[in-house]
Amino acid sequence: GAVVSQHPSRVICKSGTSVKIECRSLDFQATTMFWYRQFPKKSLMLMATSNEGSKATYEQGVEKDKFLINHASLTLSTLTVTSAHPEDSSFYICSAKPGQQNEKLFFGSGTQLSVL
Amino acid sequence: KQEVTQIPAALSVPEGENLVLNCSFTDSAIYNLQWFRQDPGKGLTSLLLIQSSQREQTSGRLNASLDKSSGRSTLYIAASQPGDSATYLCAPLYNGNQFYFGTGTSLTVIP
């Protein structure tokens, strides 16, 4: 199956700093990528849909100025958590799918962010 | 907003048992539905995808069924093994791009 690579897998940062998470589709082109957040023992919450070459679409309640998404190429999307605070600590997962419609989703391995 | 519910939230069974995980969704206008497995601290692995026109899909010991009109899907795991221990998530797809995830079922298979 298709492979989605996500880095870093774990990051610890100080409060007030910014953290960038990368999501790459290794063997397919992804016009659309998705960013999720997951709290312990909870399901995934969709944060935003990232479209190549255009602005991301954010879900209600997600601060777009805090969670900056860039999808500059068909194989790379980045999520930057700006001015991170302890409440931003969470597990972030990206996903991508080949093609335009009704395709399988393939997931990255996730990034555990801990803000001190 | 779409709501996806999975029952039970947690399940513990002895090795070898057959088991059923349930998923229900409030809006039946789905394009397809996917079942995923998630191991602790890891990403998701796709298990099965059922298109809205299909009734079921099978892969090895896994069988997923879909009743779109009633907003339900089940994942059947035959002859469970300790390696099946994980959290299982269902995710219906809407509008071609919007996946919504269920609350998950945490499965523990006891050797």
Coordinates of N, CA, C and O in Angstrom, one line a residue, chain A:
Chain A
G1 N 0.8 -1.2 0.0 CA 0.0 0.0 0.0 C 0.8 1.2 0.0 O 2.1 1.2 0.1
A2 N 0.2 2.4 -0.2 CA 0.9 3.7 -0.2 C 1.5 4.0 1.2 O 1.0 3.6 2.2
V3 N 2.6 4.7 1.1 CA 3.3 5.0 2.4 C 3.3 6.5 2.6 O 3.6 7.3 1.7
V4 N 2.9 6.9 3.9 CA 3.0 8.2 4.3 C 4.0 8.3 5.5 O 3.9 7.6 6.4
S5 N 4.9 9.2 5.3 CA 6.0 9.4 6.3 C 5.7 10.7 7.1 O 5.5 11.8 6.5
Q6 N 5.8 10.6 8.4 CA 5.6 11.8 9.2 C 6.8 11.9 10.2 O 7.2 11.0 10.8
H7 N 7.3 13.2 10.3 CA 8.4 13.5 11.1 C 8.2 14.8 11.8 O 7.7 15.7 11.2
P8 N 8.7 15.0 13.0 CA 9.4 13.9 13.8 C 8.3 13.0 14.5 O 7.1 13.4 14.5
S9 N 8.7 12.0 15.1 CA 7.8 11.1 15.7 C 7.5 11.6 17.2 O 6.4 11.3 17.7
R10 N 8.5 12.3 17.7 CA 8.3 12.8 19.0 C 9.1 14.1 19.2 O 10.2 14.2 18.7
V11 N 8.5 15.1 19.8 CA 9.2 16.4 20.0 C 8.8 17.0 21.3 O 7.6 16.9 21.7
I12 N 9.8 17.5 22.0 CA 9.5 18.2 23.3 C 10.1 19.6 23.1 O 11.2 19.8 22.6
C13 N 9.2 20.6 23.5 CA 9.7 21.9 23.3 C 9.2 22.8 24.4 O 8.4 22.4 25.2
K14 N 9.8 24.0 24.5 CA 9.5 24.9 25.6 C 8.3 25.7 25.2 O 8.1 26.0 24.0
S15 N 7.5 26.2 26.1 CA 6.4 27.0 25.9 C 6.8 28.3 25.2 O 7.8 28.9 25.5
G16 N 6.1 28.6 24.1 CA 6.4 29.8 23.4 C 7.1 29.6 22.1 O 7.2 30.5 21.2
T17 N 7.7 28.4 21.9 CA 8.4 28.1 20.7 C 7.4 27.5 19.7 O 6.3 27.2 20.0
S18 N 7.9 27.5 18.4 CA 7.1 26.9 17.3 C 7.7 25.6 16.9 O 8.9 25.3 16.9
V19 N 6.8 24.7 16.5 CA 7.2 23.3 16.1 C 6.6 23.0 14.8 O 5.4 23.2 14.5
K20 N 7.4 22.5 13.9 CA 7.0 22.1 12.5 C 6.9 20.6 12.4 O 7.9 19.9 12.7
I21 N 5.8 20.1 11.9 CA 5.7 18.6 11.7 C 5.5 18.4 10.2 O 4.7 19.1 9.5
E22 N 6.2 17.5 9.6 CA 6.2 17.2 8.2 C 5.4 15.9 7.9 O 5.6 14.9 8.6
C23 N 4.7 16.0 6.8 CA 4.0 14.8 6.3 C 4.2 14.6 4.8 O 4.0 15.5 4.0
R24 N 4.8 13.5 4.5 CA 5.2 13.2 3.1 C 4.5 12.0 2.6 O 4.5 10.9 3.2
S25 N 4.0 12.0 1.4 CA 3.6 10.8 0.7 C 4.7 10.4 -0.2 O 5.3 11.1 -1.0
L26 N 5.2 9.1 0.1 CA 6.5 8.7 -0.5 C 6.3 8.1 -1.9 O 7.2 8.2 -2.7
D27 N 5.2 7.5 -2.2 CA 5.1 6.8 -3.4 C 3.9 7.1 -4.2 O 3.4 6.4 -5.1
F28 N 3.3 8.2 -3.9 CA 2.1 8.7 -4.6 C 2.0 10.2 -4.4 O 2.5 10.8 -3.5
Q29 N 1.2 10.8 -5.3 CA 0.9 12.2 -5.2 C -0.4 12.4 -4.5 O -1.4 11.8 -4.8
A30 N -0.4 13.3 -3.5 CA -1.5 13.6 -2.7 C -2.0 15.0 -2.9 O -1.4 15.9 -2.3
T31 N -3.1 15.2 -3.6 CA -3.6 16.6 -3.7 C -4.2 17.0 -2.5 O -4.3 18.2 -2.2
T32 N -4.6 16.1 -1.6 CA -5.3 16.4 -0.4 C -4.6 15.7 0.8 O -4.4 14.5 0.7
M33 N -4.3 16.4 1.8 CA -3.8 15.8 3.0 C -4.6 16.3 4.2 O -5.2 17.4 4.1
F34 N -4.7 15.5 5.2 CA -5.5 15.8 6.4 C -4.7 15.8 7.7 O -3.8 15.0 7.8
W35 N -5.0 16.7 8.6 CA -4.3 16.8 9.9 C -5.3 16.5 11.0 O -6.4 17.1 11.0
Y36 N -4.9 15.6 11.9 CA -5.8 15.2 13.0 C -5.0 15.4 14.3 O -3.8 15.4 14.4
R37 N -5.8 15.6 15.3 CA -5.3 15.6 16.7 C -6.0 14.6 17.5 O -7.2 14.3 17.3
Q38 N -5.2 13.9 18.3 CA -5.8 12.9 19.1 C -5.3 13.0 20.6 O -4.1 13.1 20.9
F39 N -6.3 13.1 21.5 CA -6.0 13.1 22.9 C -6.0 11.6 23.4 O -6.6 10.7 22.8
P40 N -5.3 11.4 24.6 CA -5.2 10.1 25.1 C -6.5 9.3 25.2 O -7.5 9.9 25.7
K41 N -6.6 8.2 24.6 CA -7.8 7.3 24.7 C -9.0 7.9 24.0 O -10.1 7.6 24.4
K42 N -8.8 8.8 23.1 CA -9.8 9.4 22.4 C -9.7 9.2 20.9 O -8.6 8.8 20.5
S43 N -10.7 9.5 20.2 CA -10.6 9.3 18.7 C -9.9 10.4 18.1 O -9.5 11.4 18.7
L44 N -9.8 10.3 16.7 CA -9.1 11.4 16.0 C -10.1 12.6 15.7 O -11.2 12.4 15.4
M45 N -9.6 13.8 15.9 CA -10.4 14.9 15.6 C -9.7 15.6 14.4 O -8.6 16.0 14.4
L46 N -10.5 15.8 13.3 CA -10.0 16.4 12.1 C -9.8 17.9 12.5 O -10.7 18.6 12.9
M47 N -8.5 18.4 12.2 CA -8.2 19.8 12.4 C -8.4 20.6 11.1 O -9.0 21.7 11.1
A48 N -7.8 20.0 10.0 CA -7.9 20.8 8.8 C -7.6 19.9 7.6 O -7.0 18.8 7.7
T49 N -8.1 20.4 6.5 CA -7.8 19.7 5.2 C -6.9 20.6 4.4 O -7.1 21.8 4.2
S50 N -5.8 20.0 4.0 CA -4.7 20.7 3.3 C -4.8 20.4 1.8 O -4.7 19.2 1.4
N51 N -4.9 21.4 1.0 CA -5.0 21.2 -0.4 C -3.8 21.8 -1.1 O -3.4 22.9 -0.8
E52 N -3.2 21.0 -2.0 CA -2.0 21.5 -2.7 C -2.2 22.8 -3.4 O -3.2 22.8 -4.2
G53 N -1.4 23.7 -3.2 CA -1.5 25.0 -3.9 C -2.5 26.0 -3.5 O -2.7 27.0 -4.1
S54 N -3.3 25.6 -2.4 CA -4.3 26.6 -1.9 C -4.3 26.6 -0.4 O -3.6 25.8 0.2
K55 N -5.1 27.4 0.1 CA -5.2 27.5 1.6 C -5.9 26.3 2.2 O -6.8 25.7 1.6
A56 N -5.5 26.0 3.4 CA -6.1 24.9 4.1 C -7.5 25.3 4.5 O -7.8 26.4 4.8
T57 N -8.3 24.2 4.7 CA -9.7 24.4 5.2 C -9.7 23.9 6.6 O -9.5 22.7 6.9
Y58 N -10.0 24.8 7.6 CA -10.0 24.4 9.0 C -11.3 24.1 9.5 O -12.3 24.7 9.1
E59 N -11.3 23.1 10.4 CA -12.6 22.7 11.1 C -13.0 23.8 12.1 O -12.1 24.6 12.6
Q60 N -14.2 23.8 12.4 CA -14.7 24.8 13.4 C -14.0 24.7 14.7 O -13.8 23.5 15.2
G61 N -13.5 25.8 15.3 CA -12.9 25.7 16.6 C -11.4 25.6 16.5 O -10.7 25.7 17.5
V62 N -10.8 25.4 15.3 CA -9.4 25.2 15.2 C -8.8 26.6 14.7 O -9.2 27.1 13.7
E63 N -7.8 27.1 15.5 CA -7.3 28.4 15.2 C -6.3 28.3 14.1 O -5.2 27.7 14.2
K64 N -6.6 28.9 13.0 CA -5.7 28.8 11.8 C -4.4 29.6 12.0 O -3.4 29.2 11.3
D65 N -4.4 30.6 12.8 CA -3.2 31.3 13.1 C -2.3 30.6 14.0 O -1.1 30.9 14.1
K66 N -2.8 29.6 14.7 CA -2.0 28.9 15.7 C -1.4 27.6 15.0 O -0.3 27.2 15.2
F67 N -2.3 27.0 14.2 CA -1.9 25.8 13.5 C -1.8 26.1 12.0 O -2.7 26.1 11.2
L68 N -0.5 26.5 11.6 CA -0.3 26.9 10.2 C 0.0 25.7 9.3 O 0.8 24.8 9.7
I69 N -0.8 25.6 8.2 CA -0.6 24.4 7.3 C -0.2 24.9 6.0 O -0.7 25.9 5.4
N70 N 0.9 24.3 5.5 CA 1.4 24.6 4.1 C 1.5 23.3 3.3 O 2.0 22.3 3.8
H71 N 0.9 23.4 2.1 CA 0.9 22.2 1.2 C 1.5 22.6 -0.1 O 0.8 22.8 -1.1
A72 N 2.8 22.8 -0.1 CA 3.5 23.5 -1.2 C 3.7 22.5 -2.4 O 3.9 23.0 -3.5
S73 N 3.7 21.2 -2.2 CA 3.9 20.3 -3.3 C 2.9 19.1 -3.1 O 2.2 19.0 -2.1
L74 N 2.9 18.3 -4.1 CA 2.0 17.2 -4.1 C 2.4 16.0 -3.2 O 1.6 15.1 -3.1
T75 N 3.5 16.2 -2.6 CA 4.0 15.1 -1.7 C 4.3 15.6 -0.3 O 4.8 14.8 0.5
L76 N 4.1 16.9 0.0 CA 4.5 17.4 1.3 C 3.5 18.4 1.8 O 3.1 19.3 1.2
S77 N 3.1 18.1 3.1 CA 2.3 19.1 3.8 C 3.0 19.3 5.2 O 3.5 18.3 5.7
T78 N 3.0 20.5 5.7 CA 3.6 20.8 7.0 C 2.5 21.4 7.9 O 1.7 22.2 7.4
L79 N 2.6 21.1 9.2 CA 1.8 21.7 10.2 C 2.8 22.3 11.2 O 3.6 21.7 11.7
T80 N 2.6 23.6 11.4 CA 3.4 24.4 12.3 C 2.6 24.8 13.5 O 1.6 25.5 13.3
V81 N 2.9 24.4 14.7 CA 2.2 24.8 15.9 C 3.0 26.0 16.4 O 4.2 25.9 16.8
T82 N 2.4 27.2 16.3 CA 3.1 28.4 16.6 C 2.9 28.8 18.1 O 1.8 28.5 18.6
S83 N 3.9 29.3 18.7 CA 3.8 29.8 20.1 C 3.1 28.7 20.9 O 2.1 28.9 21.5
A84 N 3.8 27.5 20.9 CA 3.1 26.4 21.6 C 3.0 26.6 23.1 O 3.8 27.2 23.7
H85 N 1.9 26.0 23.6 CA 1.6 26.1 25.0 C 1.3 24.7 25.5 O 1.0 23.8 24.7
P86 N 1.4 24.4 26.8 CA 1.2 23.1 27.3 C -0.1 22.4 26.8 O -0.2 21.2 26.6
E87 N -1.1 23.2 26.7 CA -2.4 22.6 26.2 C -2.4 22.2 24.8 O -3.3 21.5 24.3
D88 N -1.3 22.5 24.1 CA -1.2 22.0 22.7 C -0.5 20.6 22.7 O -0.5 20.0 21.6
S89 N -0.1 20.2 23.8 CA 0.5 18.9 23.9 C -0.5 17.8 23.5 O -1.7 17.8 24.0
S90 N -0.2 17.0 22.5 CA -1.1 16.0 22.0 C -0.4 15.2 20.9 O 0.8 15.3 20.7
F91 N -1.2 14.2 20.4 CA -0.7 13.4 19.3 C -1.3 13.9 18.0 O -2.5 14.0 17.9
Y92 N -0.4 14.3 17.1 CA -0.9 14.8 15.8 C -0.6 13.8 14.7 O 0.5 13.2 14.6
I93 N -1.6 13.5 13.9 CA -1.4 12.5 12.8 C -1.9 13.1 11.5 O -2.9 13.9 11.4
C94 N -1.1 12.9 10.5 CA -1.5 13.3 9.1 C -2.0 12.1 8.3 O -1.6 11.0 8.6
S95 N -2.7 12.4 7.3 CA -3.1 11.3 6.4 C -3.2 11.9 5.0 O -3.3 13.1 4.8
A96 N -3.2 11.0 4.0 CA -3.2 11.5 2.6 C -3.9 10.4 1.8 O -4.0 9.2 2.2
K97 N -4.4 10.8 0.7 CA -5.0 9.8 -0.2 C -4.7 10.0 -1.6 O -4.6 11.2 -2.1
P98 N -4.4 9.0 -2.4 CA -4.2 9.1 -3.8 C -5.5 9.5 -4.5 O -6.5 9.1 -4.1
G99 N -5.4 10.2 -5.6 CA -6.6 10.4 -6.3 C -7.5 11.5 -5.7 O -7.2 12.1 -4.7
Q100 N -8.6 11.7 -6.3 CA -9.5 12.8 -5.9 C -10.7 12.4 -5.0 O -11.0 13.0 -4.0
Q101 N -11.3 11.3 -5.3 CA -12.5 10.9 -4.6 C -12.6 9.5 -4.2 O -12.0 8.6 -4.8
N102 N -13.2 9.3 -3.0 CA -13.6 8.0 -2.6 C -12.4 7.0 -2.5 O -12.6 5.8 -2.9
E103 N -11.3 7.5 -2.1 CA -10.1 6.6 -2.0 C -9.8 6.3 -0.6 O -10.3 6.9 0.3
K104 N -9.0 5.3 -0.4 CA -8.5 4.9 0.9 C -7.6 6.0 1.5 O -7.0 6.7 0.8
L105 N -7.7 6.1 2.8 CA -6.8 7.0 3.5 C -5.6 6.3 4.0 O -5.7 5.2 4.5
F106 N -4.4 6.9 3.9 CA -3.2 6.3 4.4 C -2.6 7.3 5.4 O -2.6 8.5 5.2
F107 N -2.2 6.7 6.5 CA -1.8 7.6 7.7 C -0.3 7.6 7.9 O 0.4 6.6 7.7
G108 N 0.2 8.7 8.4 CA 1.5 8.8 9.0 C 1.6 8.1 10.3 O 0.5 7.7 10.9
S109 N 2.7 8.0 10.9 CA 2.9 7.3 12.2 C 2.6 8.2 13.4 O 2.7 7.7 14.5
G110 N 2.4 9.4 13.1 CA 2.0 10.3 14.2 C 3.2 11.0 14.8 O 4.4 10.6 14.7
T111 N 2.9 12.2 15.5 CA 3.9 13.0 16.2 C 3.4 13.3 17.6 O 2.3 13.8 17.7
Q112 N 4.1 12.8 18.6 CA 3.7 13.1 20.0 C 4.4 14.5 20.4 O 5.6 14.5 20.5
L113 N 3.6 15.5 20.6 CA 4.2 16.8 21.0 C 4.0 17.0 22.4 O 2.8 16.9 22.9
S114 N 5.0 17.3 23.1 CA 5.0 17.7 24.5 C 5.5 19.1 24.7 O 6.7 19.3 24.4
V115 N 4.7 20.0 25.2 CA 5.1 21.4 25.5 C 5.3 21.6 27.0 O 4.4 21.4 27.7
L116 N 6.5 22.0 27.3 CA 6.9 22.1 28.8 C 6.5 23.5 29.3 O 6.5 24.5 28.5

